[in-house]
Amino acid sequence: ARAAMAAGGLSEEELHARQIDRCIWNYQTNHQCPEDLDCKAIQVHHKPTGKPNGRDCPKLAHRKDATKAGGSVAVLAAQEETCSSECV
């Protein structure tokens, strides 16, 4: 990554990475997600490998209520909230 940044003329000080909410934008399982996570808020489901277990949400392709990014409750809520850093 450092070599690519240098090749692009960027210094490490110029680039500040941030992680988006993985429970909404890169959902894998409910591990480390809020207990009250609404499955309808999930926008991207990362490699679901089978049927959901426990509190896990089902794959988007198998949900009747799935919405596309842009006008969903998750997107609207994200615009109104501030983000905070979290080590995972």
CSV table of N, CA and C in Angstrom, one decimal:
chain,number,residue,atom,x,y,z
A,1,ALA,N,0.8,-1.2,0.0
A,1,ALA,CA,0.0,0.0,0.0
A,1,ALA,C,0.9,1.3,0.0
A,2,ARG,N,2.0,1.2,0.8
A,2,ARG,CA,2.9,2.4,0.8
A,2,ARG,C,3.5,2.7,-0.5
A,3,ALA,N,3.9,1.6,-1.2
A,3,ALA,CA,4.5,1.8,-2.6
A,3,ALA,C,3.4,2.4,-3.5
A,4,ALA,N,2.2,1.9,-3.5
A,4,ALA,CA,1.2,2.4,-4.4
A,4,ALA,C,0.9,3.9,-4.0
A,5,MET,N,0.9,4.3,-2.8
A,5,MET,CA,0.7,5.7,-2.4
A,5,MET,C,1.8,6.5,-2.9
A,6,ALA,N,3.0,6.0,-2.7
A,6,ALA,CA,4.2,6.8,-3.2
A,6,ALA,C,4.2,7.0,-4.7
A,7,ALA,N,3.8,5.9,-5.4
A,7,ALA,CA,3.7,6.0,-6.9
A,7,ALA,C,2.7,7.0,-7.3
A,8,GLY,N,1.6,7.1,-6.5
A,8,GLY,CA,0.6,8.1,-6.8
A,8,GLY,C,0.9,9.5,-6.3
A,9,GLY,N,2.1,9.7,-5.7
A,9,GLY,CA,2.4,11.0,-5.2
A,9,GLY,C,1.8,11.4,-3.9
A,10,LEU,N,1.3,10.4,-3.1
A,10,LEU,CA,0.7,10.7,-1.8
A,10,LEU,C,1.7,10.3,-0.7
A,11,SER,N,1.7,11.1,0.3
A,11,SER,CA,2.5,10.7,1.5
A,11,SER,C,1.5,10.0,2.5
A,12,GLU,N,2.0,9.3,3.5
A,12,GLU,CA,1.2,8.6,4.4
A,12,GLU,C,0.4,9.6,5.3
A,13,GLU,N,0.9,10.8,5.4
A,13,GLU,CA,0.3,11.8,6.2
A,13,GLU,C,-1.0,12.4,5.5
A,14,GLU,N,-1.0,12.3,4.2
A,14,GLU,CA,-2.1,12.8,3.4
A,14,GLU,C,-3.4,12.0,3.4
A,15,LEU,N,-3.2,10.7,3.7
A,15,LEU,CA,-4.3,9.8,3.6
A,15,LEU,C,-4.8,9.3,5.0
A,16,HIS,N,-6.0,9.5,5.3
A,16,HIS,CA,-6.6,9.1,6.6
A,16,HIS,C,-7.7,8.1,6.3
A,17,ALA,N,-7.5,6.8,6.6
A,17,ALA,CA,-8.5,5.8,6.4
A,17,ALA,C,-9.5,5.7,7.5
A,18,ARG,N,-10.7,5.4,7.2
A,18,ARG,CA,-11.8,5.2,8.1
A,18,ARG,C,-12.5,4.0,7.8
A,19,GLN,N,-13.0,3.3,8.8
A,19,GLN,CA,-13.8,2.1,8.6
A,19,GLN,C,-15.3,2.4,8.7
A,20,ILE,N,-16.1,2.0,7.8
A,20,ILE,CA,-17.5,2.2,7.9
A,20,ILE,C,-18.1,1.2,8.7
A,21,ASP,N,-19.4,1.3,9.1
A,21,ASP,CA,-20.1,0.4,9.9
A,21,ASP,C,-20.2,-1.0,9.3
A,22,ARG,N,-19.4,-1.9,9.7
A,22,ARG,CA,-19.3,-3.3,9.1
A,22,ARG,C,-20.6,-4.0,9.3
A,23,CYS,N,-21.4,-3.7,10.3
A,23,CYS,CA,-22.7,-4.4,10.5
A,23,CYS,C,-23.7,-4.0,9.4
A,24,ILE,N,-23.5,-2.9,8.8
A,24,ILE,CA,-24.4,-2.4,7.7
A,24,ILE,C,-23.8,-2.6,6.3
A,25,TRP,N,-22.5,-2.2,6.2
A,25,TRP,CA,-21.9,-2.1,4.9
A,25,TRP,C,-21.0,-3.3,4.5
A,26,ASN,N,-20.8,-4.2,5.5
A,26,ASN,CA,-19.9,-5.4,5.2
A,26,ASN,C,-20.4,-6.5,6.1
A,27,TYR,N,-21.7,-6.7,6.3
A,27,TYR,CA,-22.2,-7.7,7.2
A,27,TYR,C,-21.7,-9.1,7.0
A,28,GLN,N,-21.2,-9.8,8.0
A,28,GLN,CA,-20.8,-11.2,7.9
A,28,GLN,C,-21.6,-12.0,8.8
A,29,THR,N,-21.6,-11.7,10.1
A,29,THR,CA,-22.4,-12.3,11.1
A,29,THR,C,-22.8,-11.3,12.1
A,30,ASN,N,-23.6,-11.6,13.1
A,30,ASN,CA,-24.0,-10.7,14.1
A,30,ASN,C,-22.9,-10.5,15.2
A,31,HIS,N,-21.7,-11.2,15.0
A,31,HIS,CA,-20.6,-11.0,15.9
A,31,HIS,C,-20.2,-9.6,16.0
A,32,GLN,N,-20.2,-9.0,17.2
A,32,GLN,CA,-19.8,-7.6,17.4
A,32,GLN,C,-20.8,-6.6,16.9
A,33,CYS,N,-22.0,-7.0,16.5
A,33,CYS,CA,-23.0,-6.1,16.0
A,33,CYS,C,-24.0,-5.9,17.2
A,34,PRO,N,-24.7,-4.8,17.2
A,34,PRO,CA,-25.7,-4.6,18.3
A,34,PRO,C,-26.8,-5.7,18.3
A,35,GLU,N,-27.2,-6.0,19.5
A,35,GLU,CA,-28.2,-7.1,19.7
A,35,GLU,C,-29.5,-6.7,19.0
A,36,ASP,N,-29.8,-5.4,18.9
A,36,ASP,CA,-31.0,-5.0,18.3
A,36,ASP,C,-30.9,-4.6,16.8
A,37,LEU,N,-29.8,-5.1,16.2
A,37,LEU,CA,-29.6,-4.8,14.8
A,37,LEU,C,-30.8,-5.2,13.9
A,38,ASP,N,-31.3,-4.3,13.1
A,38,ASP,CA,-32.4,-4.6,12.2
A,38,ASP,C,-31.8,-5.1,10.9
A,39,CYS,N,-32.1,-6.4,10.6
A,39,CYS,CA,-31.6,-7.0,9.4
A,39,CYS,C,-31.9,-6.2,8.1
A,40,LYS,N,-33.0,-5.4,8.2
A,40,LYS,CA,-33.4,-4.6,7.0
A,40,LYS,C,-32.4,-3.5,6.8
A,41,ALA,N,-31.5,-3.1,7.8
A,41,ALA,CA,-30.5,-2.1,7.6
A,41,ALA,C,-29.3,-2.5,6.8
A,42,ILE,N,-29.1,-3.8,6.7
A,42,ILE,CA,-27.9,-4.3,6.0
A,42,ILE,C,-27.9,-4.0,4.5
A,43,GLN,N,-26.8,-3.4,4.0
A,43,GLN,CA,-26.7,-3.0,2.6
A,43,GLN,C,-25.8,-3.9,1.8
A,44,VAL,N,-24.8,-4.5,2.4
A,44,VAL,CA,-23.9,-5.4,1.8
A,44,VAL,C,-23.7,-6.6,2.7
A,45,HIS,N,-23.9,-7.8,2.1
A,45,HIS,CA,-23.7,-9.0,2.9
A,45,HIS,C,-22.5,-9.7,2.4
A,46,HIS,N,-21.5,-9.8,3.2
A,46,HIS,CA,-20.1,-10.3,2.9
A,46,HIS,C,-20.1,-11.8,2.9
A,47,LYS,N,-20.0,-12.5,1.8
A,47,LYS,CA,-19.9,-13.9,1.6
A,47,LYS,C,-20.7,-14.8,2.5
A,48,PRO,N,-22.0,-14.7,2.6
A,48,PRO,CA,-22.8,-15.6,3.4
A,48,PRO,C,-22.6,-17.0,2.9
A,49,THR,N,-22.3,-17.9,3.8
A,49,THR,CA,-22.0,-19.2,3.4
A,49,THR,C,-23.1,-20.3,3.6
A,50,GLY,N,-24.1,-19.9,4.3
A,50,GLY,CA,-25.2,-20.8,4.5
A,50,GLY,C,-26.4,-20.2,5.3
A,51,LYS,N,-27.2,-21.0,5.8
A,51,LYS,CA,-28.3,-20.5,6.6
A,51,LYS,C,-27.9,-19.8,7.8
A,52,PRO,N,-28.6,-18.7,8.2
A,52,PRO,CA,-28.2,-18.0,9.4
A,52,PRO,C,-28.3,-18.8,10.7
A,53,ASN,N,-27.4,-18.5,11.6
A,53,ASN,CA,-27.4,-19.2,12.9
A,53,ASN,C,-27.7,-18.2,14.0
A,54,GLY,N,-28.5,-18.6,15.0
A,54,GLY,CA,-28.8,-17.7,16.1
A,54,GLY,C,-29.4,-16.4,15.6
A,55,ARG,N,-28.7,-15.3,16.0
A,55,ARG,CA,-29.2,-13.9,15.7
A,55,ARG,C,-28.7,-13.4,14.3
A,56,ASP,N,-28.0,-14.3,13.5
A,56,ASP,CA,-27.5,-13.9,12.2
A,56,ASP,C,-28.7,-13.5,11.3
A,57,CYS,N,-28.4,-12.6,10.4
A,57,CYS,CA,-29.4,-12.1,9.4
A,57,CYS,C,-29.2,-13.0,8.2
A,58,PRO,N,-30.3,-13.3,7.5
A,58,PRO,CA,-30.2,-14.0,6.2
A,58,PRO,C,-29.6,-13.3,5.1
A,59,LYS,N,-29.1,-14.0,4.1
A,59,LYS,CA,-28.4,-13.4,3.0
A,59,LYS,C,-29.5,-12.5,2.3
A,60,LEU,N,-29.0,-11.3,1.8
A,60,LEU,CA,-29.9,-10.3,1.1
A,60,LEU,C,-30.7,-10.9,0.0
A,61,ALA,N,-30.1,-11.8,-0.8
A,61,ALA,CA,-30.8,-12.4,-1.9
A,61,ALA,C,-32.1,-13.2,-1.5
A,62,HIS,N,-32.1,-13.6,-0.3
A,62,HIS,CA,-33.2,-14.4,0.2
A,62,HIS,C,-34.2,-13.7,1.1
A,63,ARG,N,-34.0,-12.4,1.2
A,63,ARG,CA,-34.9,-11.5,2.0
A,63,ARG,C,-35.9,-10.9,1.1
A,64,LYS,N,-37.2,-10.9,1.6
A,64,LYS,CA,-38.3,-10.3,0.8
A,64,LYS,C,-38.3,-8.8,1.0
A,65,ASP,N,-37.7,-8.3,2.1
A,65,ASP,CA,-37.7,-6.9,2.4
A,65,ASP,C,-36.4,-6.2,2.0
A,66,ALA,N,-35.5,-6.8,1.3
A,66,ALA,CA,-34.2,-6.2,1.0
A,66,ALA,C,-34.4,-4.9,0.1
A,67,THR,N,-33.7,-3.9,0.5
A,67,THR,CA,-33.7,-2.6,-0.2
A,67,THR,C,-32.3,-2.3,-0.8
A,68,LYS,N,-32.3,-1.5,-1.8
A,68,LYS,CA,-31.1,-1.1,-2.5
A,68,LYS,C,-30.5,0.1,-1.8
A,69,ALA,N,-29.2,0.2,-1.7
A,69,ALA,CA,-28.5,1.4,-1.1
A,69,ALA,C,-29.0,2.7,-1.8
A,70,GLY,N,-29.1,3.7,-1.0
A,70,GLY,CA,-29.5,5.0,-1.6
A,70,GLY,C,-30.7,5.6,-0.9
A,71,GLY,N,-31.8,4.8,-0.7
A,71,GLY,CA,-33.0,5.3,-0.1
A,71,GLY,C,-33.4,4.5,1.1
A,72,SER,N,-32.5,3.7,1.6
A,72,SER,CA,-32.9,2.8,2.7
A,72,SER,C,-32.9,3.6,4.0
A,73,VAL,N,-33.4,3.0,5.0
A,73,VAL,CA,-33.4,3.5,6.4
A,73,VAL,C,-31.9,3.6,6.8
A,74,ALA,N,-31.1,2.7,6.5
A,74,ALA,CA,-29.7,2.7,6.9
A,74,ALA,C,-29.0,3.9,6.4
A,75,VAL,N,-29.2,4.2,5.1
A,75,VAL,CA,-28.5,5.3,4.5
A,75,VAL,C,-29.0,6.6,5.2
A,76,LEU,N,-30.3,6.8,5.3
A,76,LEU,CA,-30.8,8.0,5.9
A,76,LEU,C,-30.3,8.1,7.4
A,77,ALA,N,-30.3,7.1,8.1
A,77,ALA,CA,-29.8,7.1,9.5
A,77,ALA,C,-28.3,7.5,9.5
A,78,ALA,N,-27.5,6.9,8.6
A,78,ALA,CA,-26.1,7.2,8.6
A,78,ALA,C,-25.8,8.6,8.3
A,79,GLN,N,-26.7,9.3,7.6
A,79,GLN,CA,-26.4,10.7,7.3
A,79,GLN,C,-26.7,11.6,8.5
A,80,GLU,N,-27.5,11.1,9.5
A,80,GLU,CA,-27.8,11.9,10.6
A,80,GLU,C,-26.9,11.7,11.8
A,81,GLU,N,-26.1,10.6,11.8
A,81,GLU,CA,-25.3,10.2,12.9
A,81,GLU,C,-23.9,10.5,12.7
A,82,THR,N,-23.1,10.7,13.8
A,82,THR,CA,-21.7,10.9,13.6
A,82,THR,C,-21.0,9.5,13.9
A,83,CYS,N,-19.8,9.4,13.3
A,83,CYS,CA,-19.1,8.1,13.5
A,83,CYS,C,-18.1,8.2,14.6
A,84,SER,N,-17.8,7.0,15.1
A,84,SER,CA,-16.8,7.0,16.2
A,84,SER,C,-15.8,5.8,15.9
A,85,SER,N,-14.6,5.9,16.3
A,85,SER,CA,-13.6,4.9,16.0
A,85,SER,C,-13.8,3.7,17.0
A,86,GLU,N,-13.6,2.5,16.5
A,86,GLU,CA,-13.7,1.3,17.4
A,86,GLU,C,-12.7,0.3,16.9
A,87,CYS,N,-11.9,-0.2,17.9
A,87,CYS,CA,-10.9,-1.3,17.6
A,87,CYS,C,-11.7,-2.6,17.6
A,88,VAL,N,-11.5,-3.4,16.5
A,88,VAL,CA,-12.2,-4.7,16.4
A,88,VAL,C,-11.1,-5.8,16.3
